[in-house]
Tab-separated table of C-alpha atoms in Angstrom:
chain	number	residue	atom	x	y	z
A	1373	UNK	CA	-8.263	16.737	160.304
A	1374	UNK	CA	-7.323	16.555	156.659
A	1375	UNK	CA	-3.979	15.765	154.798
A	1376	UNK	CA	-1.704	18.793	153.373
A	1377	UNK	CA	0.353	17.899	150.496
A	1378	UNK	CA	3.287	19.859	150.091
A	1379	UNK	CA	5.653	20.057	147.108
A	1380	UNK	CA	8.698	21.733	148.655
A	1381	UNK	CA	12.303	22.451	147.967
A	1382	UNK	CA	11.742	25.943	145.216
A	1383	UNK	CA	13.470	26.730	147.591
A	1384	UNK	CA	14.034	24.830	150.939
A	1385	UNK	CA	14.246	28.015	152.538
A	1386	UNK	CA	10.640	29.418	152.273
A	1387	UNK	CA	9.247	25.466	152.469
A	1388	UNK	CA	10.739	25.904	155.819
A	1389	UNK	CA	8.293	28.957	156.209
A	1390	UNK	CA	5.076	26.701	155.000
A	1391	UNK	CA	5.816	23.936	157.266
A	1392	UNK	CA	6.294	26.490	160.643
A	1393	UNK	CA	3.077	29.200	159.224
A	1394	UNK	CA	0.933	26.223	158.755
A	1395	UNK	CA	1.517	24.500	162.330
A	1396	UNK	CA	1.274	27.668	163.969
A	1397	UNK	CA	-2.190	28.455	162.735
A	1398	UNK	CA	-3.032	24.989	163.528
A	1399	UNK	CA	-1.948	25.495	167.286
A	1400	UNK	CA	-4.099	28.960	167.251
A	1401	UNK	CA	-7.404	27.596	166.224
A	1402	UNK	CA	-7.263	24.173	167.816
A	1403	UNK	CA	-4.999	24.915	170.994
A	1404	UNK	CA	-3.152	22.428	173.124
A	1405	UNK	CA	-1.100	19.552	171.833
A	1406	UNK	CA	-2.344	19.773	167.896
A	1407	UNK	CA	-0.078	20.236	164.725
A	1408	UNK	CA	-1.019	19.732	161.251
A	1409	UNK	CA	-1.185	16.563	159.318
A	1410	UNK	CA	1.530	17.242	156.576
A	1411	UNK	CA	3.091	14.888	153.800
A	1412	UNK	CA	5.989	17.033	151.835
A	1413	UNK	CA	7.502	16.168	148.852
A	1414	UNK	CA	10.634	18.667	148.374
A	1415	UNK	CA	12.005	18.557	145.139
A	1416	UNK	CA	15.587	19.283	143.720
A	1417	UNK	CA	14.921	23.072	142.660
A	1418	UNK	CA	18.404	22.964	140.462
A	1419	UNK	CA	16.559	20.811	138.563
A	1420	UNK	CA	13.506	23.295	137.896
A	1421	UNK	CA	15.461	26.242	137.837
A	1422	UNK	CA	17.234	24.834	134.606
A	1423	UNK	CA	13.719	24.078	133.189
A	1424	UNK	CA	12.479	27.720	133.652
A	1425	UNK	CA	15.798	29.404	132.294
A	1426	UNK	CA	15.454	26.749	129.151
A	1427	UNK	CA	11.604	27.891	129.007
A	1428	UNK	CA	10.716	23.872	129.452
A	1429	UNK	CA	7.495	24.521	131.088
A	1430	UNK	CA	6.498	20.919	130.181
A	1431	UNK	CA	9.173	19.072	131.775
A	1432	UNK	CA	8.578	20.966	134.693
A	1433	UNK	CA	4.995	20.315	135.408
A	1434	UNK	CA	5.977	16.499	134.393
A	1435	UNK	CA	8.280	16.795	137.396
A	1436	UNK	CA	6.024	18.415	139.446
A	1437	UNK	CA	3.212	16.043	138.560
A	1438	UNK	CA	4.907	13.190	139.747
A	1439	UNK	CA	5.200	14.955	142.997
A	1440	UNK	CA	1.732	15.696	143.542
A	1441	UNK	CA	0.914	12.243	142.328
A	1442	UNK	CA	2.772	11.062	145.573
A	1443	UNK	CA	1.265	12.880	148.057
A	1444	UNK	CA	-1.945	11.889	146.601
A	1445	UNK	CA	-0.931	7.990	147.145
A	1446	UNK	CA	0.361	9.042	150.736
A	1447	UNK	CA	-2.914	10.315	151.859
A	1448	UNK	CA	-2.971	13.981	151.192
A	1449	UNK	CA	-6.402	15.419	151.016
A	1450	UNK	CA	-5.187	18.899	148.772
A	1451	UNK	CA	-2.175	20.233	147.536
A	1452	UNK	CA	-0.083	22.975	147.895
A	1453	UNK	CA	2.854	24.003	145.885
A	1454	UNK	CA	5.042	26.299	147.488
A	1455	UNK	CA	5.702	28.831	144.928
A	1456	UNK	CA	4.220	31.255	143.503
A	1457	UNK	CA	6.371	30.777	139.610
A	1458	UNK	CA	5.494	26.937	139.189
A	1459	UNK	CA	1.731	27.935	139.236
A	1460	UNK	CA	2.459	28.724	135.689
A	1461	UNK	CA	1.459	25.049	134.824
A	1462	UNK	CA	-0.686	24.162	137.968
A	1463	UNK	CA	-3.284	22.907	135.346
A	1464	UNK	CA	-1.257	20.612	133.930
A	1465	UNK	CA	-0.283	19.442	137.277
A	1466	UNK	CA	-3.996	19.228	138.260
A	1467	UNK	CA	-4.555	17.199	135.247
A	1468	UNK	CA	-2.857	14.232	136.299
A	1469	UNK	CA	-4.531	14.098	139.958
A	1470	UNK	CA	-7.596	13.926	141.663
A	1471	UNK	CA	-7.108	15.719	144.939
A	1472	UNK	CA	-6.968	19.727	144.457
A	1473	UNK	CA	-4.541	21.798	144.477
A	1474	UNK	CA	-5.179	25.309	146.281
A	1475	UNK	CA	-4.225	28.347	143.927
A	1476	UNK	CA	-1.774	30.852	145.395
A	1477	UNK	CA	-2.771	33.570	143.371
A	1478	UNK	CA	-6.128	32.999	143.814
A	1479	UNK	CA	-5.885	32.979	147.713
A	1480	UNK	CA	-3.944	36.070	147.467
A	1481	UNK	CA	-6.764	37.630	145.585
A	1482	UNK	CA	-9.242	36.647	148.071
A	1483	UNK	CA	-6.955	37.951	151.156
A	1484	UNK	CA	-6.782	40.941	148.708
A	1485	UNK	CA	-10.552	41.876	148.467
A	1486	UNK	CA	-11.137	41.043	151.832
A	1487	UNK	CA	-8.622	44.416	152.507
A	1488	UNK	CA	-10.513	46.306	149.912
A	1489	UNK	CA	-7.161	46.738	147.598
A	1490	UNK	CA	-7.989	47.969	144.040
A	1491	UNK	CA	-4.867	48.495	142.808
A	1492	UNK	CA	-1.832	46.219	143.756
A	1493	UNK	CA	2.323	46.040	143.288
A	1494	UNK	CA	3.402	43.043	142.863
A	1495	UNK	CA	7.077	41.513	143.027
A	1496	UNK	CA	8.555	38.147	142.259
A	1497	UNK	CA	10.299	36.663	139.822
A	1498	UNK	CA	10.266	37.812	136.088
A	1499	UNK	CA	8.068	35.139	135.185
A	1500	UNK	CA	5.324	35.844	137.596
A	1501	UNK	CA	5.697	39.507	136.875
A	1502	UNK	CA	5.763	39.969	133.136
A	1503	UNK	CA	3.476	36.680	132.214
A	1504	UNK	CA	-0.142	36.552	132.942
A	1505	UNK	CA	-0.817	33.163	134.293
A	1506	UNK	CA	-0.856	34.907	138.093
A	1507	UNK	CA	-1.731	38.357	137.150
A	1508	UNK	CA	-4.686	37.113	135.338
A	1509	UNK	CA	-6.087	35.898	139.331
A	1510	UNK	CA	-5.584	39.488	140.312
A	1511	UNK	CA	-7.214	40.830	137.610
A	1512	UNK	CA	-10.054	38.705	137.459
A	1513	UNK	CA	-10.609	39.772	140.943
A	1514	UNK	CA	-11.137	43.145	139.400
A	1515	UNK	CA	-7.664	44.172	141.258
A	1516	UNK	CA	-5.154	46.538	138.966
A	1517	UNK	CA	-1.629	44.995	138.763
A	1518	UNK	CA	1.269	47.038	138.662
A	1519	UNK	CA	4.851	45.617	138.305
A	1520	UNK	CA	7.854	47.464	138.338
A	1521	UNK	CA	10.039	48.900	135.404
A	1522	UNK	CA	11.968	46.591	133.176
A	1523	UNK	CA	15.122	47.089	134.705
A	1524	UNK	CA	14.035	46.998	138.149
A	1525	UNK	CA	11.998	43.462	137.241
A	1526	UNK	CA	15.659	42.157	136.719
A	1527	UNK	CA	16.885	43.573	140.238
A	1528	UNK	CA	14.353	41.971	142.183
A	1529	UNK	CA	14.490	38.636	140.198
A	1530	UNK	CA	18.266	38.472	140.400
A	1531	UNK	CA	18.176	39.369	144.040
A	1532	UNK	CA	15.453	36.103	144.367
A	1533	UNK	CA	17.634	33.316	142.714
A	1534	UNK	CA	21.428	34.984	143.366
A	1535	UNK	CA	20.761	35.861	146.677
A	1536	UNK	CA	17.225	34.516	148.888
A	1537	UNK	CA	16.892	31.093	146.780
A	1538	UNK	CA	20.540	30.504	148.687
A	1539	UNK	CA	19.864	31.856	151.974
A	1540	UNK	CA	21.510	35.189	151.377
A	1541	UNK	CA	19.995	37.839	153.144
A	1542	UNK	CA	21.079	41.458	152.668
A	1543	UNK	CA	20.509	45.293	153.983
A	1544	UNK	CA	21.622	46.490	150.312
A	1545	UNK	CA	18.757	44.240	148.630
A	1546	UNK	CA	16.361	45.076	151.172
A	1547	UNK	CA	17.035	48.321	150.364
A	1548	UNK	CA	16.493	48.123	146.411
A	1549	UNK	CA	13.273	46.532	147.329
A	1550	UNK	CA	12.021	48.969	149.311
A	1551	UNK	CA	12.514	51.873	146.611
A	1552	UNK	CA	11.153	49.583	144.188
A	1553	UNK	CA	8.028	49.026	145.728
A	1554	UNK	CA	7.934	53.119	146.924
A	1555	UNK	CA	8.304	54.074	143.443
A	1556	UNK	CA	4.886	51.599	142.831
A	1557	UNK	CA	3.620	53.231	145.683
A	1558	UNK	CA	3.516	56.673	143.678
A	1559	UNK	CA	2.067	54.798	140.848
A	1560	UNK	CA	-0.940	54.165	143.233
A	1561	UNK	CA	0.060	51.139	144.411
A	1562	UNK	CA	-1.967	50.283	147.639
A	1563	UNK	CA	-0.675	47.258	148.853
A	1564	UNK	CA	2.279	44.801	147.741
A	1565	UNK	CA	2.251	41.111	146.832
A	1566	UNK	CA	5.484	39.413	148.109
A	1567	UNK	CA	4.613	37.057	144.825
A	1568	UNK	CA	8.116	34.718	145.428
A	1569	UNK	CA	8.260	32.948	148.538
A	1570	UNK	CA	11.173	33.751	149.294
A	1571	UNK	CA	10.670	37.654	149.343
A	1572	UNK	CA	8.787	37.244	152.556
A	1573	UNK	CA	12.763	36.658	154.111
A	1574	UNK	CA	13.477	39.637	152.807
A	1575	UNK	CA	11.106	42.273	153.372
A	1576	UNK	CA	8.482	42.445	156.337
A	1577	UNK	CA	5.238	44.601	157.378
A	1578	UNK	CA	7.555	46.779	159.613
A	1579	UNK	CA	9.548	48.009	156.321
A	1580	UNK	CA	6.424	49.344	154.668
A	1581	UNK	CA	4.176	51.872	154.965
A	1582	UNK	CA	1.537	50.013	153.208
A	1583	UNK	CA	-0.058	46.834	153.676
A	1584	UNK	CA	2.359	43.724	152.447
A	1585	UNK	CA	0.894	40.227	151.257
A	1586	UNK	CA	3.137	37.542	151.608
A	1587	UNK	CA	1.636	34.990	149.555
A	1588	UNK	CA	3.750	32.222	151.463
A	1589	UNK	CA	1.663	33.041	154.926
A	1590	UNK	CA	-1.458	33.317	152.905
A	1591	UNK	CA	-1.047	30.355	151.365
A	1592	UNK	CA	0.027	28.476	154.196
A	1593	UNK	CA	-2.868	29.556	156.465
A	1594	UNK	CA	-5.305	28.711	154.543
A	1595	UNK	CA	-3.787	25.115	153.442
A	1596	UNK	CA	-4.445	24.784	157.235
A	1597	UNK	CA	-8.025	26.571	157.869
A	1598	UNK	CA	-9.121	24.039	155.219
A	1599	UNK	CA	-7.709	21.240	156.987
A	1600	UNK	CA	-9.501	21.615	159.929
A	1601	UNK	CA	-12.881	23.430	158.696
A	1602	UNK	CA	-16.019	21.739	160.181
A	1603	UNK	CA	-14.087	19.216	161.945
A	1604	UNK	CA	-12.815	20.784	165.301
A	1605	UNK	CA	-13.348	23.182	167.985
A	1606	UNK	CA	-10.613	24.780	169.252
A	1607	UNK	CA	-9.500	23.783	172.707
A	1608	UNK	CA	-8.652	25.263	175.922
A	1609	UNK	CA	-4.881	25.354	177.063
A	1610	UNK	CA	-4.982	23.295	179.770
């Protein structure tokens, strides 16, 4: 079985999520007493937050570079960071290691495709909705993008960092989400990216009448189908 790397901590809260999606898919394809092989480095999101509202992109990915250098010296075979914003300088971060890093957006696009989705909403913070580094994955997938209005952009990414990014979970947000991503839905819209890993707290399958991609269980499953691809068969419960 290989090595995850994890950089956690943007936030705790949906690392939390990684850590239990990525054991339980472990436990489903290999059965009895299994659980992944994990190393986590959680880092002090305050820290990046303050680099993304000062637009220092660079100090960031030095931060988060250090961090995947770790896990690298700790064993880990691949790396996953567990958010969809800080892919924004993923090659910078790849750069400076020689283990890979698996691409959220990217796996997102793949899960996408394999549903046949053509045309997409998309939600997360305003950095992964108005920039291109992640829509460019969805695009090049030959998947249409739609994000919401301006003003609504600043509902859902206020609603990330004021309220999910602190544990905060609310009916009234929930709410503003779900007519956010209707309104997509008469744009065409025929699925939704939960593209902040935190969202996935927030808003489930069950609230929608269309299919919804959490990029966090994406992610996290396939960190762990790659962990354990040609190397097991699953065993019986005993």
């Amino acid at each position: 079985m290989k090595t995850i790397g994890l950089i956690g901590g943007m936030s705790w809260e949906s690392t939390v999520s990684y850590y239990r999606i990525i054991n339980e898919e472990i436990k489903k394809q290999l059965g009895g007493l299994h659980s992944a092989k994990v190393v986590l480095y959680s880092v002090d999101f305050a820290e990046i937050e303050k680099c993304q509202a000062e637009g220092d992109w660079c100090k960031s990915a030095r931060i988060l570079t250090e961090a995947a250098q770790s896990l690298e010296k700790a064993g880990a075979d691949y790396i996953c960071i567990c958010t969809n914003t800080m892919h924004k300088v993923v090659t910078l971060i790849q750069q400076g290691i020689h283990i890979p890093i698996i691409h959220i957006a990217e796996a997102t696009a793949q899960k996408l495709q394999q549903e046949h989705i053509q045309k997409v909403a998309l939600l997360g913070t305003k950095y992964t909705m108005t920039q291109m580094f992640y829509k460019q994955k969805l695009i090049d997938a030959k998947i249409d993008v739609l994000v919401p209005s301006e003003s609504d952009i600043e509902i859902v990414n206020n609603i990330i960092y004021n309220e999910l990014c602190l544990g905060v979970i609310s009916n009234d947000s929930k709410e503003k989400y779900i007519k956010i991503i209707k309104d997509l839905v008469l744009q065409g819209a025929q699925g939704v990216i939960l593209g902040c890993t935190e969202i996935g707290l927030l808003i489930h399958q069950e609230d929608m009448s269309i299919p919804v991609f959490d990029t966090t269980q994406i992610h996290a499953q396939k960190a762990a189908i790659m962990a354990i691809e040609n190397s097991y068969v699953k065993e019986k419960n005993k």
